[in-house]
GROMACS .gro file of C-alpha atoms in nm:
model
  225
    1UNK     CA    1  19.733   3.615  -5.065
    2UNK     CA    2  19.798   3.957  -5.217
    3UNK     CA    3  19.704   4.262  -5.014
    4UNK     CA    4  19.665   4.606  -5.164
    5UNK     CA    5  19.614   4.815  -4.860
    6UNK     CA    6  19.379   5.104  -4.822
    7UNK     CA    7  19.275   5.384  -4.601
    8UNK     CA    8  18.944   5.306  -4.453
    9UNK     CA    9  18.578   5.399  -4.425
   10UNK     CA   10  18.324   5.287  -4.166
   11UNK     CA   11  17.949   5.255  -4.220
   12UNK     CA   12  17.672   5.272  -3.961
   13UNK     CA   13  17.474   4.951  -3.916
   14UNK     CA   14  17.130   4.960  -4.075
   15UNK     CA   15  16.964   5.060  -4.399
   16UNK     CA   16  16.719   5.320  -4.518
   17UNK     CA   17  16.553   5.484  -4.815
   18UNK     CA   18  16.766   5.680  -5.061
   19UNK     CA   19  16.799   6.042  -4.954
   20UNK     CA   20  17.022   6.348  -4.991
   21UNK     CA   21  17.380   6.325  -4.862
   22UNK     CA   22  17.383   6.613  -4.608
   23UNK     CA   23  17.322   6.518  -4.244
   24UNK     CA   24  16.964   6.588  -4.142
   25UNK     CA   25  16.986   6.777  -3.810
   26UNK     CA   26  16.634   6.666  -3.716
   27UNK     CA   27  16.763   6.317  -3.642
   28UNK     CA   28  16.545   6.151  -3.904
   29UNK     CA   29  16.840   6.054  -4.123
   30UNK     CA   30  17.067   5.747  -4.091
   31UNK     CA   31  17.324   5.940  -3.883
   32UNK     CA   32  17.057   6.022  -3.623
   33UNK     CA   33  17.127   6.395  -3.647
   34UNK     CA   34  17.496   6.355  -3.564
   35UNK     CA   35  17.743   6.534  -3.792
   36UNK     CA   36  18.050   6.391  -3.614
   37UNK     CA   37  18.144   6.074  -3.427
   38UNK     CA   38  18.428   6.034  -3.176
   39UNK     CA   39  18.613   5.701  -3.179
   40UNK     CA   40  18.927   5.627  -2.976
   41UNK     CA   41  18.990   5.996  -2.922
   42UNK     CA   42  18.950   6.108  -3.285
   43UNK     CA   43  18.655   6.309  -3.416
   44UNK     CA   44  18.529   6.193  -3.757
   45UNK     CA   45  18.290   6.383  -3.981
   46UNK     CA   46  17.981   6.192  -4.094
   47UNK     CA   47  17.796   6.191  -4.427
   48UNK     CA   48  17.450   6.058  -4.508
   49UNK     CA   49  17.463   5.891  -4.849
   50UNK     CA   50  17.181   5.680  -4.984
   51UNK     CA   51  17.017   5.603  -4.651
   52UNK     CA   52  17.355   5.511  -4.499
   53UNK     CA   53  17.581   5.691  -4.254
   54UNK     CA   54  17.949   5.695  -4.359
   55UNK     CA   55  18.266   5.820  -4.198
   56UNK     CA   56  18.380   6.111  -4.419
   57UNK     CA   57  18.735   6.098  -4.278
   58UNK     CA   58  18.990   5.819  -4.304
   59UNK     CA   59  19.014   5.586  -4.008
   60UNK     CA   60  19.317   5.641  -3.786
   61UNK     CA   61  19.257   5.413  -3.490
   62UNK     CA   62  19.557   5.235  -3.337
   63UNK     CA   63  19.343   4.980  -3.151
   64UNK     CA   64  19.058   4.746  -3.222
   65UNK     CA   65  18.711   4.808  -3.085
   66UNK     CA   66  18.796   4.608  -2.770
   67UNK     CA   67  19.110   4.813  -2.700
   68UNK     CA   68  19.369   4.562  -2.827
   69UNK     CA   69  19.654   4.729  -3.013
   70UNK     CA   70  19.683   4.693  -3.391
   71UNK     CA   71  20.048   4.618  -3.468
   72UNK     CA   72  20.231   4.893  -3.656
   73UNK     CA   73  20.449   4.789  -3.950
   74UNK     CA   74  20.679   4.996  -4.170
   75UNK     CA   75  20.664   4.975  -4.547
   76UNK     CA   76  20.881   4.714  -4.717
   77UNK     CA   77  20.922   4.354  -4.603
   78UNK     CA   78  20.790   4.421  -4.251
   79UNK     CA   79  20.445   4.487  -4.393
   80UNK     CA   80  20.381   4.155  -4.565
   81UNK     CA   81  20.143   3.929  -4.374
   82UNK     CA   82  19.834   3.734  -4.475
   83UNK     CA   83  19.754   3.641  -4.115
   84UNK     CA   84  19.853   3.915  -3.867
   85UNK     CA   85  19.665   4.246  -3.854
   86UNK     CA   86  19.876   4.545  -3.953
   87UNK     CA   87  19.850   4.921  -3.965
   88UNK     CA   88  20.093   5.164  -4.122
   89UNK     CA   89  20.126   5.517  -4.250
   90UNK     CA   90  20.261   5.665  -4.573
   91UNK     CA   91  20.643   5.679  -4.580
   92UNK     CA   92  20.651   5.560  -4.216
   93UNK     CA   93  20.594   5.920  -4.108
   94UNK     CA   94  20.360   5.892  -3.814
   95UNK     CA   95  20.302   6.268  -3.817
   96UNK     CA   96  20.104   6.212  -4.136
   97UNK     CA   97  19.853   5.978  -3.972
   98UNK     CA   98  19.653   6.275  -3.840
   99UNK     CA   99  19.594   6.382  -4.202
  100UNK     CA  100  19.616   6.064  -4.410
  101UNK     CA  101  19.487   5.810  -4.161
  102UNK     CA  102  19.638   5.460  -4.157
  103UNK     CA  103  19.680   5.182  -4.405
  104UNK     CA  104  19.528   4.857  -4.275
  105UNK     CA  105  19.567   4.508  -4.414
  106UNK     CA  106  19.281   4.269  -4.479
  107UNK     CA  107  19.344   4.063  -4.161
  108UNK     CA  108  19.286   4.385  -3.964
  109UNK     CA  109  18.965   4.450  -4.157
  110UNK     CA  110  18.824   4.103  -4.089
  111UNK     CA  111  18.951   4.063  -3.731
  112UNK     CA  112  18.672   3.963  -3.492
  113UNK     CA  113  18.781   4.233  -3.243
  114UNK     CA  114  18.634   4.494  -3.477
  115UNK     CA  115  18.815   4.772  -3.660
  116UNK     CA  116  18.515   5.007  -3.665
  117UNK     CA  117  18.331   5.126  -3.353
  118UNK     CA  118  18.055   4.901  -3.224
  119UNK     CA  119  17.772   5.087  -3.399
  120UNK     CA  120  17.956   5.077  -3.731
  121UNK     CA  121  18.086   4.809  -3.966
  122UNK     CA  122  18.323   4.765  -4.256
  123UNK     CA  123  18.131   4.847  -4.578
  124UNK     CA  124  18.038   4.559  -4.805
  125UNK     CA  125  18.052   4.553  -5.183
  126UNK     CA  126  17.681   4.631  -5.201
  127UNK     CA  127  17.725   4.943  -4.989
  128UNK     CA  128  17.970   5.098  -5.235
  129UNK     CA  129  17.747   4.991  -5.525
  130UNK     CA  130  17.444   5.154  -5.360
  131UNK     CA  131  17.635   5.478  -5.310
  132UNK     CA  132  17.736   5.484  -5.677
  133UNK     CA  133  17.379   5.400  -5.783
  134UNK     CA  134  17.242   5.693  -5.584
  135UNK     CA  135  17.485   5.934  -5.750
  136UNK     CA  136  17.367   5.810  -6.089
  137UNK     CA  137  17.004   5.863  -5.987
  138UNK     CA  138  17.075   6.214  -5.854
  139UNK     CA  139  17.321   6.344  -6.112
  140UNK     CA  140  17.295   6.110  -6.410
  141UNK     CA  141  17.649   5.977  -6.373
  142UNK     CA  142  17.904   5.854  -6.121
  143UNK     CA  143  18.201   6.066  -6.229
  144UNK     CA  144  18.461   6.033  -5.956
  145UNK     CA  145  18.459   6.410  -5.895
  146UNK     CA  146  18.132   6.345  -5.709
  147UNK     CA  147  18.327   6.146  -5.449
  148UNK     CA  148  18.648   6.352  -5.436
  149UNK     CA  149  18.718   6.623  -5.180
  150UNK     CA  150  18.754   6.969  -5.336
  151UNK     CA  151  19.098   7.108  -5.410
  152UNK     CA  152  19.413   7.013  -5.596
  153UNK     CA  153  19.779   7.052  -5.507
  154UNK     CA  154  19.763   7.392  -5.678
  155UNK     CA  155  19.479   7.529  -5.465
  156UNK     CA  156  19.507   7.407  -5.107
  157UNK     CA  157  19.392   7.053  -5.181
  158UNK     CA  158  19.563   6.718  -5.238
  159UNK     CA  159  19.457   6.576  -5.575
  160UNK     CA  160  19.712   6.601  -5.859
  161UNK     CA  161  19.592   6.898  -6.064
  162UNK     CA  162  19.765   6.767  -6.377
  163UNK     CA  163  19.534   6.465  -6.372
  164UNK     CA  164  19.219   6.584  -6.199
  165UNK     CA  165  18.980   6.875  -6.203
  166UNK     CA  166  18.856   7.013  -5.874
  167UNK     CA  167  18.633   6.759  -5.701
  168UNK     CA  168  18.272   6.859  -5.640
  169UNK     CA  169  18.223   6.613  -5.351
  170UNK     CA  170  17.849   6.622  -5.415
  171UNK     CA  171  17.823   6.277  -5.260
  172UNK     CA  172  17.968   6.398  -4.930
  173UNK     CA  173  18.217   6.107  -4.933
  174UNK     CA  174  18.519   6.344  -4.927
  175UNK     CA  175  18.767   6.102  -5.087
  176UNK     CA  176  19.132   6.202  -5.063
  177UNK     CA  177  19.426   6.062  -5.268
  178UNK     CA  178  19.634   5.902  -4.995
  179UNK     CA  179  19.789   5.638  -5.219
  180UNK     CA  180  19.823   5.261  -5.191
  181UNK     CA  181  20.053   5.020  -5.014
  182UNK     CA  182  20.102   4.682  -5.181
  183UNK     CA  183  20.158   4.336  -5.034
  184UNK     CA  184  20.536   4.375  -5.054
  185UNK     CA  185  20.518   4.707  -4.871
  186UNK     CA  186  20.573   4.926  -5.177
  187UNK     CA  187  20.380   5.253  -5.180
  188UNK     CA  188  20.244   5.431  -5.485
  189UNK     CA  189  19.994   5.681  -5.630
  190UNK     CA  190  20.003   5.944  -5.355
  191UNK     CA  191  19.783   6.236  -5.469
  192UNK     CA  192  19.652   6.023  -5.758
  193UNK     CA  193  19.438   5.746  -5.608
  194UNK     CA  194  19.323   5.581  -5.291
  195UNK     CA  195  19.143   5.260  -5.205
  196UNK     CA  196  18.891   5.158  -4.943
  197UNK     CA  197  18.849   4.809  -4.801
  198UNK     CA  198  18.528   4.617  -4.836
  199UNK     CA  199  18.452   4.325  -4.606
  200UNK     CA  200  18.346   4.135  -4.919
  201UNK     CA  201  18.581   3.902  -5.103
  202UNK     CA  202  18.653   3.791  -5.456
  203UNK     CA  203  18.582   3.419  -5.429
  204UNK     CA  204  18.747   3.276  -5.119
  205UNK     CA  205  19.096   3.408  -5.189
  206UNK     CA  206  19.118   3.785  -5.224
  207UNK     CA  207  18.991   4.073  -5.020
  208UNK     CA  208  18.803   4.340  -5.213
  209UNK     CA  209  18.893   4.707  -5.236
  210UNK     CA  210  18.718   5.002  -5.400
  211UNK     CA  211  18.962   5.231  -5.577
  212UNK     CA  212  18.898   5.603  -5.629
  213UNK     CA  213  19.121   5.793  -5.870
  214UNK     CA  214  19.358   5.703  -6.156
  215UNK     CA  215  19.181   5.944  -6.392
  216UNK     CA  216  18.923   6.220  -6.393
  217UNK     CA  217  18.625   6.023  -6.521
  218UNK     CA  218  18.599   5.667  -6.390
  219UNK     CA  219  18.397   5.620  -6.070
  220UNK     CA  220  18.491   5.384  -5.789
  221UNK     CA  221  18.599   5.048  -5.927
  222UNK     CA  222  18.590   4.718  -5.743
  223UNK     CA  223  18.909   4.511  -5.772
  224UNK     CA  224  19.066   4.216  -5.589
  225UNK     CA  225  19.338   4.305  -5.340
   0.00000   0.00000   0.00000
């Protein structure tokens, strides 16, 4: 099985009517009035998008929900596994995990011990599709600037300014270009793209990822991993 590994988003269990993306402080929105959530010692910002509550920061947990450690693996040959859960960080520089979060492989995503906190789950294909659909209904398109955090490498951000305009982040998703790590452990596309795991699969063989980036127009695209 091929694995193209992604940084990670978590989604609160439950559904709701389409609504604006800012967190409703009254508690009537899907995030229950919470603008942050603390999981395994890390504080994550939350975003209400289309009746769903998303993590707006990349996951950086080192353990599963039950406290079991997620094995760390460097890039290169040590990363390749279609069975054992793995986590890793860009260029094996653990100091970057506080900013970039971790790469996780698909076995980590699907592990029964739970990668997200108990109230949250790994997004499914339909969750990403619903988020894109809401952006189309609100703004008439799903240009990826709607999902990208503001800023480029030229102005205190991270997106490659030669390829991308400044992100509007009108969705609240706050996507950052933390690159990809492939099945063989090769890393690529830092500052140009990122990918988020779905718990859905392509057939019975490949995990599914949703890629943000590559160019300044295309929205999220669903591809096998």
